[in-house]
mmCIF file of N, CA and C in Angstrom:
data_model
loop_
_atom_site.group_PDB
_atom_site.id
_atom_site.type_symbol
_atom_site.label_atom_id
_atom_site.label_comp_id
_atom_site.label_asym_id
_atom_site.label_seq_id
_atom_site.Cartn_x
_atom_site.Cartn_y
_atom_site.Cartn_z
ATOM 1 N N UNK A 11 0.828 -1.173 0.000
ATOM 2 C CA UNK A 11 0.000 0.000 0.000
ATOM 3 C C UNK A 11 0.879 1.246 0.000
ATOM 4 N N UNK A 12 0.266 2.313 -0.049
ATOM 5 C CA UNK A 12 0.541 3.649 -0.664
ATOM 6 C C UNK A 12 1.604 4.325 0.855
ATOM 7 N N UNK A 13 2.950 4.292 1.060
ATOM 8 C CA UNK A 13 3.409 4.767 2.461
ATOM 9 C C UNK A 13 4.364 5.895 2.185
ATOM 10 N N UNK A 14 4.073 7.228 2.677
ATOM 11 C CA UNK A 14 4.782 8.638 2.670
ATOM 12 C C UNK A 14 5.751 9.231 3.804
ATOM 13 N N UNK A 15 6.902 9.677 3.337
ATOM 14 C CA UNK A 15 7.440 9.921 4.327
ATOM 15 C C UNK A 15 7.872 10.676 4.190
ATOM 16 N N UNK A 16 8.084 12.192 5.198
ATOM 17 C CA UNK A 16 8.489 13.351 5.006
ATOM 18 C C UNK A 16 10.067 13.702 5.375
ATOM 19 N N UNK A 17 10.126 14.494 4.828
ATOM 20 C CA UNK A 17 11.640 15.218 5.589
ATOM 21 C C UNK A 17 12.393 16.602 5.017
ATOM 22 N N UNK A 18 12.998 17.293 5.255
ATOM 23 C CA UNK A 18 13.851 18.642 4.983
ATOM 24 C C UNK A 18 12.669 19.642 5.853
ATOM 25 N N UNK A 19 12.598 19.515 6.793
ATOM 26 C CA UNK A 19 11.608 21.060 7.704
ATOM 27 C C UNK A 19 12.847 20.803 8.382
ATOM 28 N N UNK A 20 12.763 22.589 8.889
ATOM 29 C CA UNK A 20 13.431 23.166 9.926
ATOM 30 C C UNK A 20 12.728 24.442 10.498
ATOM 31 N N UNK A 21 13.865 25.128 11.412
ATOM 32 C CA UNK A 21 13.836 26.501 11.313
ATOM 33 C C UNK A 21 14.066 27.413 10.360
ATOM 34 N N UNK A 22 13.949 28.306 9.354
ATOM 35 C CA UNK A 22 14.857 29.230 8.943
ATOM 36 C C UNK A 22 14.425 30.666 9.470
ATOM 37 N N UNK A 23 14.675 31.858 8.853
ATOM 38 C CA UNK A 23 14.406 33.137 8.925
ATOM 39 C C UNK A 23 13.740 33.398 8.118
ATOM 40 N N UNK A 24 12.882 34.525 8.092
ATOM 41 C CA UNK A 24 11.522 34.882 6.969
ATOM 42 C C UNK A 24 12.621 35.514 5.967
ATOM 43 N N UNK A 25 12.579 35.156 4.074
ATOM 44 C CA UNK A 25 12.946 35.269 3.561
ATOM 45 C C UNK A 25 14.342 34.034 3.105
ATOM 46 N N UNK A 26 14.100 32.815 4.082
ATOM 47 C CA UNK A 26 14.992 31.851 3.801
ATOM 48 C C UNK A 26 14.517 30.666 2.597
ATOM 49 N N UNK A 27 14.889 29.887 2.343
ATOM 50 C CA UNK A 27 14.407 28.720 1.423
ATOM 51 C C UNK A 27 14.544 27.588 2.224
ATOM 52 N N UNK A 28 13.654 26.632 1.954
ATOM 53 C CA UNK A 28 13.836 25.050 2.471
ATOM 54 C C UNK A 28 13.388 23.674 1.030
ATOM 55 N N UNK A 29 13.542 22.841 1.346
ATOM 56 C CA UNK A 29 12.902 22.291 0.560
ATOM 57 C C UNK A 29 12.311 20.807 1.128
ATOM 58 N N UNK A 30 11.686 20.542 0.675
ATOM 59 C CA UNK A 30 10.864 19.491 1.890
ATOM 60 C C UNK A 30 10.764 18.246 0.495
ATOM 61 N N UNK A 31 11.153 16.897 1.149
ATOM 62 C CA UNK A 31 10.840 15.985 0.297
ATOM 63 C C UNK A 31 10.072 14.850 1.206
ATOM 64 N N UNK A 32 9.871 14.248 -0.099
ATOM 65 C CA UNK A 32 8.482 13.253 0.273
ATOM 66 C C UNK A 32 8.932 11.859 -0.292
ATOM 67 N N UNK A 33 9.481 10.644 0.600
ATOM 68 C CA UNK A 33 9.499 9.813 0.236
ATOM 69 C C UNK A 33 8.086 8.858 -0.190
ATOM 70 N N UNK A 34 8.088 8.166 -1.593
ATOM 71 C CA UNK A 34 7.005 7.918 -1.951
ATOM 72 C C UNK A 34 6.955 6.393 -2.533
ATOM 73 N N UNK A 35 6.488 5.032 -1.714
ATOM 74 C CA UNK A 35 6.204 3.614 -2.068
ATOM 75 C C UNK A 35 5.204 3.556 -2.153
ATOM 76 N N UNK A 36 4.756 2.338 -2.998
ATOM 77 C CA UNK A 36 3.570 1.536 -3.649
ATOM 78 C C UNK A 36 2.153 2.043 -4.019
ATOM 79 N N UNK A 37 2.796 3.275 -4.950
ATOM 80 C CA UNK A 37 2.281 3.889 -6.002
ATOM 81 C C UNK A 37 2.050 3.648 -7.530
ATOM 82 N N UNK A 38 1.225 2.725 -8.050
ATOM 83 C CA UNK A 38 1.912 2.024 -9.136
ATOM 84 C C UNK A 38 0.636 3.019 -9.999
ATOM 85 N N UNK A 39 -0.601 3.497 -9.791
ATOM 86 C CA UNK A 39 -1.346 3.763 -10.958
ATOM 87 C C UNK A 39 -1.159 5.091 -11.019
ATOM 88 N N UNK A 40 -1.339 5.833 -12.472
ATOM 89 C CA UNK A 40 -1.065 6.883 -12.960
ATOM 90 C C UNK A 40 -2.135 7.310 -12.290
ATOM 91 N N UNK A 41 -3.166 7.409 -11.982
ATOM 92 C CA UNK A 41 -4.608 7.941 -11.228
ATOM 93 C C UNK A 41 -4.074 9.102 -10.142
ATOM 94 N N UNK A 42 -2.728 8.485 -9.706
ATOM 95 C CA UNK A 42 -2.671 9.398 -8.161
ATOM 96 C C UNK A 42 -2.246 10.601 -8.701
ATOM 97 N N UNK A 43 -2.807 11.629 -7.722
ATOM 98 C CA UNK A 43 -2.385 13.275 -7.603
ATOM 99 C C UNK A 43 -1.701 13.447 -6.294
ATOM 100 N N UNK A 44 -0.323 14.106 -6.428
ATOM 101 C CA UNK A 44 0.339 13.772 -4.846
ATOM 102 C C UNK A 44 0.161 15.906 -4.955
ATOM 103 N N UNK A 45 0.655 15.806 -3.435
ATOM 104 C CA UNK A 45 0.699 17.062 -3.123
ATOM 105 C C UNK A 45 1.267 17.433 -1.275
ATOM 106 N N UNK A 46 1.210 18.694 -1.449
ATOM 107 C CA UNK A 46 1.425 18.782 -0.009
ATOM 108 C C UNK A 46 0.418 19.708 1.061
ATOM 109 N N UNK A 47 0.870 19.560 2.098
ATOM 110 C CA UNK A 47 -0.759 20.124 2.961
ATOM 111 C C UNK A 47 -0.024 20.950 4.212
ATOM 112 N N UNK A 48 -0.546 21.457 4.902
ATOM 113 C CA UNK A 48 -0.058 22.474 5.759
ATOM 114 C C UNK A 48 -0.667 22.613 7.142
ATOM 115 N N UNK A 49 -0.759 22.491 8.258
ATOM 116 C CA UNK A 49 -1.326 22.942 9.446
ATOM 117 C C UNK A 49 -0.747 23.279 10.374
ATOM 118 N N UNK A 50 -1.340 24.576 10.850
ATOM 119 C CA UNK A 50 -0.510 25.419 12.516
ATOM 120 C C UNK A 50 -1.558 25.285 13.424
ATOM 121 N N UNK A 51 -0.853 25.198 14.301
ATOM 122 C CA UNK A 51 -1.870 25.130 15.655
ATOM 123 C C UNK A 51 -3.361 25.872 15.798
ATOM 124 N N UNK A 52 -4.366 25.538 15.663
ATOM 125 C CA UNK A 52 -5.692 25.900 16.096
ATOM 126 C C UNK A 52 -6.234 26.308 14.609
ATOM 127 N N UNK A 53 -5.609 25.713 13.539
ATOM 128 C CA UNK A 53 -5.827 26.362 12.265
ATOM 129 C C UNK A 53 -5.767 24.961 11.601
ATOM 130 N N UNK A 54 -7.043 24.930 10.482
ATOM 131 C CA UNK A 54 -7.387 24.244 9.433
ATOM 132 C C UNK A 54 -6.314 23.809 8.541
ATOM 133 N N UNK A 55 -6.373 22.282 8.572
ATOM 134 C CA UNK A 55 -5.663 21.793 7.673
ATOM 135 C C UNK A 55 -5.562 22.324 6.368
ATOM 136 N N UNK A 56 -4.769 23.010 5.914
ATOM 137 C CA UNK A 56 -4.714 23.562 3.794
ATOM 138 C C UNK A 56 -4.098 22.566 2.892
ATOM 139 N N UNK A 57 -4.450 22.865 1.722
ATOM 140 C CA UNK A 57 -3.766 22.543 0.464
ATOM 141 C C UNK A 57 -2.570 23.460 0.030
ATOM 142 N N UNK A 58 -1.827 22.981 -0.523
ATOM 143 C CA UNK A 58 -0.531 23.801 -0.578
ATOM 144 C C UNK A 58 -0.082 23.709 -1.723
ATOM 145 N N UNK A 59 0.249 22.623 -2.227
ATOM 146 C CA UNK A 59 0.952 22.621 -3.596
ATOM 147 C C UNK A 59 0.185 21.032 -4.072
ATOM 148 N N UNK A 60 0.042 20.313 -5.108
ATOM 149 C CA UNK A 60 -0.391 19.435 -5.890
ATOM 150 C C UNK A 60 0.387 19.060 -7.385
ATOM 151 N N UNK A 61 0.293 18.086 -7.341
ATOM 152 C CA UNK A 61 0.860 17.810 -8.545
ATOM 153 C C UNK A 61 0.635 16.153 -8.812
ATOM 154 N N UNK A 62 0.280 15.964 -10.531
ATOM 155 C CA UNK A 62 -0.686 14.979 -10.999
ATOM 156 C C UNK A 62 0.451 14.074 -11.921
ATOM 157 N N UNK A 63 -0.052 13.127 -12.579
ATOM 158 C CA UNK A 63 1.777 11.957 -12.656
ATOM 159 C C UNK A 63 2.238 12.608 -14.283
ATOM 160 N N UNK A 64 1.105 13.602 -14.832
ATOM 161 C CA UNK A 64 1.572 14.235 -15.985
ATOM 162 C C UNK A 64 2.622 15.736 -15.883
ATOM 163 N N UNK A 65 2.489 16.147 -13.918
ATOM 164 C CA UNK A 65 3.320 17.183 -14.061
ATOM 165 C C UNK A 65 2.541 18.246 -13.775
ATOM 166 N N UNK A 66 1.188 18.408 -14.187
ATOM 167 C CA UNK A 66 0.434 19.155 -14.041
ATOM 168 C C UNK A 66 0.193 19.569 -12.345
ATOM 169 N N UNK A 67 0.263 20.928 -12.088
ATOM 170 C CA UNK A 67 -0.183 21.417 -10.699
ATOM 171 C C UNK A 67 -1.128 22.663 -10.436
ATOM 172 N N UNK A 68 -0.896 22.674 -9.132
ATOM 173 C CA UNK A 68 -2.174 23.610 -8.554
ATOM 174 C C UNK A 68 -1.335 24.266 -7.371
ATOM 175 N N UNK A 69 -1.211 25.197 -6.877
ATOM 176 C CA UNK A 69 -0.917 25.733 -5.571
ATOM 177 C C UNK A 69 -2.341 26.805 -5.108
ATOM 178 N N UNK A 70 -2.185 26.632 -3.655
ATOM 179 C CA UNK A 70 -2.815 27.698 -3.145
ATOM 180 C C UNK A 70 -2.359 29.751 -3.374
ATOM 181 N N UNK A 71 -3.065 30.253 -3.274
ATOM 182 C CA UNK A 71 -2.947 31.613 -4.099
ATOM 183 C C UNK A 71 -1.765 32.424 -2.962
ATOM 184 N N UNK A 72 -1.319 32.263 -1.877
ATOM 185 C CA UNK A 72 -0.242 33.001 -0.673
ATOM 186 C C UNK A 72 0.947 32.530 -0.668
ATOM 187 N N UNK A 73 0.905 31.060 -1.785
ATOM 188 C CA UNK A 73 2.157 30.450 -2.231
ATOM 189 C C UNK A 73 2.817 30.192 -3.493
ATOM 190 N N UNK A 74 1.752 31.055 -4.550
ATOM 191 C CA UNK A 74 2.434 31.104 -5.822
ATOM 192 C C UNK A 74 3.763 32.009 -6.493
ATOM 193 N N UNK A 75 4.752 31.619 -6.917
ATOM 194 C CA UNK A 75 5.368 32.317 -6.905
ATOM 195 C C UNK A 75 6.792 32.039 -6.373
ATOM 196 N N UNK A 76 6.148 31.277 -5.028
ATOM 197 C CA UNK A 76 7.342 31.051 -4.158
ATOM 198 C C UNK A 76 7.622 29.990 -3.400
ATOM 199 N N UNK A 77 6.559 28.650 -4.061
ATOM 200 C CA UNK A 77 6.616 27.600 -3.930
ATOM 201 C C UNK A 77 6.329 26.443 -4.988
ATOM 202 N N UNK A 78 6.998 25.389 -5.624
ATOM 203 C CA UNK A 78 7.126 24.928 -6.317
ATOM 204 C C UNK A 78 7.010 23.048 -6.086
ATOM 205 N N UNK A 79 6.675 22.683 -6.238
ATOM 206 C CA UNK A 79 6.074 21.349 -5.941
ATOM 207 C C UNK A 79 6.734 20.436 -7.527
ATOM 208 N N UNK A 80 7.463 19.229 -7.295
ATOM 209 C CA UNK A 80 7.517 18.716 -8.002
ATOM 210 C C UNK A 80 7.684 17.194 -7.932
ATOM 211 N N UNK A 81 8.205 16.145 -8.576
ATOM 212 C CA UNK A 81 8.521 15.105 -8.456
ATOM 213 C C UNK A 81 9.729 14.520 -9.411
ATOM 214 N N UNK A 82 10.449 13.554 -9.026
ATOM 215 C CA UNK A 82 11.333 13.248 -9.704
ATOM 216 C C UNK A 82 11.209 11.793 -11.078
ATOM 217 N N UNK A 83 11.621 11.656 -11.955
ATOM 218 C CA UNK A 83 10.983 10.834 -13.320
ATOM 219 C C UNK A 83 10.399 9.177 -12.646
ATOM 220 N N UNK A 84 11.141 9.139 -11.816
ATOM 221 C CA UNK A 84 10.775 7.607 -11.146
ATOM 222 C C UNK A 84 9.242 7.902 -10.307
ATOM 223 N N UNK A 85 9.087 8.935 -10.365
ATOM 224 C CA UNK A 85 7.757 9.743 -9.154
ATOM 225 C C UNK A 85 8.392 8.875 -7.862
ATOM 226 N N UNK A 86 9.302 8.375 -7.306
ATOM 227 C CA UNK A 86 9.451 7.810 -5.970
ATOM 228 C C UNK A 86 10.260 8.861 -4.780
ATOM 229 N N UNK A 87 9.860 10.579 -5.505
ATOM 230 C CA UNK A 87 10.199 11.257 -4.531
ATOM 231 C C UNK A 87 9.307 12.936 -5.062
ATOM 232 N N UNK A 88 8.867 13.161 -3.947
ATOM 233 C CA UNK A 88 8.030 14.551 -3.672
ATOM 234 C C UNK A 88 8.630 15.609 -3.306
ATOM 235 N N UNK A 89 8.457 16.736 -4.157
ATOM 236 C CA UNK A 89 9.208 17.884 -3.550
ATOM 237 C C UNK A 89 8.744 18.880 -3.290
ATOM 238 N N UNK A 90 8.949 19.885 -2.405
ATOM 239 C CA UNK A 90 8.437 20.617 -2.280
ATOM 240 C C UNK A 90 9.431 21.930 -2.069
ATOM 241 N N UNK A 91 9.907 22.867 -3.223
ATOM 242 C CA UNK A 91 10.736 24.072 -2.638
ATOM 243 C C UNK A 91 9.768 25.535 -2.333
ATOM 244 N N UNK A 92 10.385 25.854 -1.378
ATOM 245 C CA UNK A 92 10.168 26.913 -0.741
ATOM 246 C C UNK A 92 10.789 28.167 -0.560
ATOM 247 N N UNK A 93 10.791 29.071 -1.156
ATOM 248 C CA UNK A 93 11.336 30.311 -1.080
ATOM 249 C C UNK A 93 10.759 31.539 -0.727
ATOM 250 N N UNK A 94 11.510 32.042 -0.703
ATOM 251 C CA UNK A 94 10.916 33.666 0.173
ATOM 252 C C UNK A 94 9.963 33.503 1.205
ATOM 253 N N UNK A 95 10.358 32.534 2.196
ATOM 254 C CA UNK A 95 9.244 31.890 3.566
ATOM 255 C C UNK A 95 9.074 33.169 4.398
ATOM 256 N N UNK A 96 8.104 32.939 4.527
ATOM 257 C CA UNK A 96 7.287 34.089 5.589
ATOM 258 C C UNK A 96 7.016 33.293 6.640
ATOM 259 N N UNK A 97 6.613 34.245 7.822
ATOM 260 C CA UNK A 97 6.322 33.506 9.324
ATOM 261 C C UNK A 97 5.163 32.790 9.020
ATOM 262 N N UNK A 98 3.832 33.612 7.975
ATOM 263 C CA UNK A 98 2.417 32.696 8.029
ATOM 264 C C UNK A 98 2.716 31.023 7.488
ATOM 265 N N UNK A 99 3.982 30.650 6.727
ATOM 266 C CA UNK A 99 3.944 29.791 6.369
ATOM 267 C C UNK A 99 4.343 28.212 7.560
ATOM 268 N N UNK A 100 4.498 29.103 8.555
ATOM 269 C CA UNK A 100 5.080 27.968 9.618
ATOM 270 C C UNK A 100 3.882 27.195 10.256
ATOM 271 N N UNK A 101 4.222 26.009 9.801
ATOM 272 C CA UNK A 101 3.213 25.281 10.198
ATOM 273 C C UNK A 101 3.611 23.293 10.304
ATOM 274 N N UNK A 102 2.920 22.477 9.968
ATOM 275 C CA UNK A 102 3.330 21.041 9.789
ATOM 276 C C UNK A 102 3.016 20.985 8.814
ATOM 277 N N UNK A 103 3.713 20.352 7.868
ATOM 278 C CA UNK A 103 3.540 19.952 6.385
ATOM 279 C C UNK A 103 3.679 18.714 5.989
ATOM 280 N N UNK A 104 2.722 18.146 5.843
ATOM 281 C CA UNK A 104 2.065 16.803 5.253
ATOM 282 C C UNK A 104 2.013 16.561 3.631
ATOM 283 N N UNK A 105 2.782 15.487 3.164
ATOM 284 C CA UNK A 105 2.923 14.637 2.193
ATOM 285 C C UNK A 105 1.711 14.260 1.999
ATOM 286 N N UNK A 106 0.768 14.089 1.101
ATOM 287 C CA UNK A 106 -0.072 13.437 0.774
ATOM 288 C C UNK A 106 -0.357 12.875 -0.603
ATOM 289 N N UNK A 107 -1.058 11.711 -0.711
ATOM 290 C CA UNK A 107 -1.404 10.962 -1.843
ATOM 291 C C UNK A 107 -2.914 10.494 -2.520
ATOM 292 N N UNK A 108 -3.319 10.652 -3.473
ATOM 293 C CA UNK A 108 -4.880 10.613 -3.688
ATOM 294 C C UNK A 108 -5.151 9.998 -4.863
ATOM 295 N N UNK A 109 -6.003 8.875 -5.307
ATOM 296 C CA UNK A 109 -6.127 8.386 -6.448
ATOM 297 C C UNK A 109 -7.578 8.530 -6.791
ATOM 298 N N UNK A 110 -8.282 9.514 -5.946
ATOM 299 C CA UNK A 110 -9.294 9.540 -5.995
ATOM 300 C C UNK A 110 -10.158 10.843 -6.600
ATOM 301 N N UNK A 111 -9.430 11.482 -6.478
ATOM 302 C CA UNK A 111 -9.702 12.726 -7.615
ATOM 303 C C UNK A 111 -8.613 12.979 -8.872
ATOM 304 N N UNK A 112 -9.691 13.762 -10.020
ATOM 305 C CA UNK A 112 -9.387 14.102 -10.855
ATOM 306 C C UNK A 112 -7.983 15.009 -11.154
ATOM 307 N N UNK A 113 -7.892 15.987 -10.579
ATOM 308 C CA UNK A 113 -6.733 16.676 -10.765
ATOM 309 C C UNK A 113 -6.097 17.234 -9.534
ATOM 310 N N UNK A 114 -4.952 18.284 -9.558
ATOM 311 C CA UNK A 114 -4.878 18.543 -8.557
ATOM 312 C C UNK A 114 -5.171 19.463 -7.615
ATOM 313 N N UNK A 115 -5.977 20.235 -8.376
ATOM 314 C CA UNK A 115 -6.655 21.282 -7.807
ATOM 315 C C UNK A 115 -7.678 20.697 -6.630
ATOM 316 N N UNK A 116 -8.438 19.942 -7.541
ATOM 317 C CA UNK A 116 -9.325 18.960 -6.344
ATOM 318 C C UNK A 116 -8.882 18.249 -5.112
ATOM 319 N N UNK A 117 -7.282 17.793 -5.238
ATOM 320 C CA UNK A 117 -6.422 17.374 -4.159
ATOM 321 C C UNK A 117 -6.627 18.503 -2.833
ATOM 322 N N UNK A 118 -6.038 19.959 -3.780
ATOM 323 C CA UNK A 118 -6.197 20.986 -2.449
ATOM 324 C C UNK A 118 -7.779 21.317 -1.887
ATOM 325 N N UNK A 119 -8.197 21.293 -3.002
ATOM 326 C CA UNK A 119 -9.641 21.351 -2.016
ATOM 327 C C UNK A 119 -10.180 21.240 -1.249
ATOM 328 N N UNK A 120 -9.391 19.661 -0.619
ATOM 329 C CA UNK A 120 -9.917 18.660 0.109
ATOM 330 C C UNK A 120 -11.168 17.810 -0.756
ATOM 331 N N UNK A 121 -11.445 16.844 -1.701
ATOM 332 C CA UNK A 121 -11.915 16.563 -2.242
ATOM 333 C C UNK A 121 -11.145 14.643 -2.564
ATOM 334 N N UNK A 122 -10.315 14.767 -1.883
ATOM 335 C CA UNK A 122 -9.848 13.317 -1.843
ATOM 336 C C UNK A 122 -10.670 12.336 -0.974
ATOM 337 N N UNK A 123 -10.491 11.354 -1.422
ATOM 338 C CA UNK A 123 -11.450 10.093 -0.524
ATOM 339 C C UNK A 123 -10.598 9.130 -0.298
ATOM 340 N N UNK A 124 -9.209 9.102 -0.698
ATOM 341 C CA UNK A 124 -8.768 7.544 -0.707
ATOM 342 C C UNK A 124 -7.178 8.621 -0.559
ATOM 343 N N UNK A 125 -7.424 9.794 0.570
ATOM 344 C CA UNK A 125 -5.702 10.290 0.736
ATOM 345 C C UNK A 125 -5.111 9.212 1.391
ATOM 346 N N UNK A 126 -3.284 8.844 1.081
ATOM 347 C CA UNK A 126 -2.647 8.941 2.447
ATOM 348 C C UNK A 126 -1.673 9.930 2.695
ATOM 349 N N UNK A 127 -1.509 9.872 3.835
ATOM 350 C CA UNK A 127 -1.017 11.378 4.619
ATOM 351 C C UNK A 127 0.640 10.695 4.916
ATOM 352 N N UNK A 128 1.744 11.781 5.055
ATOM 353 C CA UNK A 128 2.727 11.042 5.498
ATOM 354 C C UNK A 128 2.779 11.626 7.138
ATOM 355 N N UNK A 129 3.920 11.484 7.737
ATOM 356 C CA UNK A 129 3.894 11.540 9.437
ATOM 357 C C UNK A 129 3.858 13.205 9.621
ATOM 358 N N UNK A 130 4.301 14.186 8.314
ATOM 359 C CA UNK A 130 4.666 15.501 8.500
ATOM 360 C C UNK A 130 6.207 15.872 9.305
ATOM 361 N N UNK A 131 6.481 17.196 8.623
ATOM 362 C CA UNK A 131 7.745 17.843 9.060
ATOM 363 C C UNK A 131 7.290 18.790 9.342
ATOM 364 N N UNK A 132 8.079 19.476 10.513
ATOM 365 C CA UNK A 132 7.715 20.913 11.301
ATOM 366 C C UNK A 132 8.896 22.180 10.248
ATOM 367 N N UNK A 133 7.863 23.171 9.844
ATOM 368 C CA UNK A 133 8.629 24.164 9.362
ATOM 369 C C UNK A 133 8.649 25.522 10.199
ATOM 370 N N UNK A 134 9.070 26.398 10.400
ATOM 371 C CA UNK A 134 9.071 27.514 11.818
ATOM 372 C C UNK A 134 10.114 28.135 10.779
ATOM 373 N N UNK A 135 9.577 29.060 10.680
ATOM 374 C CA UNK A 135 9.680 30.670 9.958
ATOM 375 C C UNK A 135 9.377 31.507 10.931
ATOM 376 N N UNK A 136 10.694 32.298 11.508
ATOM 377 C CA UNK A 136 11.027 33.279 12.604
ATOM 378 C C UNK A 136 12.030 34.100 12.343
ATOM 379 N N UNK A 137 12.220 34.992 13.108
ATOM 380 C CA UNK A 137 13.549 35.824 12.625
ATOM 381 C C UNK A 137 14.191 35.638 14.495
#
């Protein structure tokens, strides 16, 4: 079955870069839309970045620009770069996987039925 695993969060300073990857097993159908997700304390899980096995993506509108979501040709790794981080962006960031919607816009929506989530990495944007 479908198992995610996160890693590259840290601390940096607002205006630093990180890049967060997503280890990614037993993914075999083109169907899935992977992406990444976001939550801070007392605040709603988001959609963040998405991306579908053709390449095709979606980001949320406070991260375009300055976040970039991709995958590598084997798809057995998730990426996620981050630049020009601001404090709002500090939060836990979750790997996720979906074969259950259409694209990836629908991923961020929340519109998945069949996500899996990976364990998440802590990102903290401070000066």
């Amino acid at each position: 079955q479908v198992q995610l695993v996160e890693s590259g969060g840290g601390s940096v300073q607002p205006g630093g870069s990180l890049r967060l990857s997503c280890s990614v097993s037993g993914i075999t159908s083109s169907r899935y839309v992977m992406g990444w997700f976001r939550q801070a304390p007392g605040k709603k899980r988001e959609g963040v970045a998405a991306i579908d096995s053709h390449g095709y993506t979606s980001y949320i509108d406070s991260v375009k620009g300055r976040f970039t979501v991709s995958q590598d040709n084997a798809k057995s790794t998730l990426y996620l770069q981050m630049n020009t981080l601001k404090s709002e962006d500090t939060a836990m960031y979750y790997c996720a996987a979906d074969d259950g919607v259409a694209n990836p816009r629908e991923l961020l929506l929340g519109y998945g039925i069949r996500t899996t989530w990976g364990q998440g990495t802590q990102v903290t944007v401070s000066s």
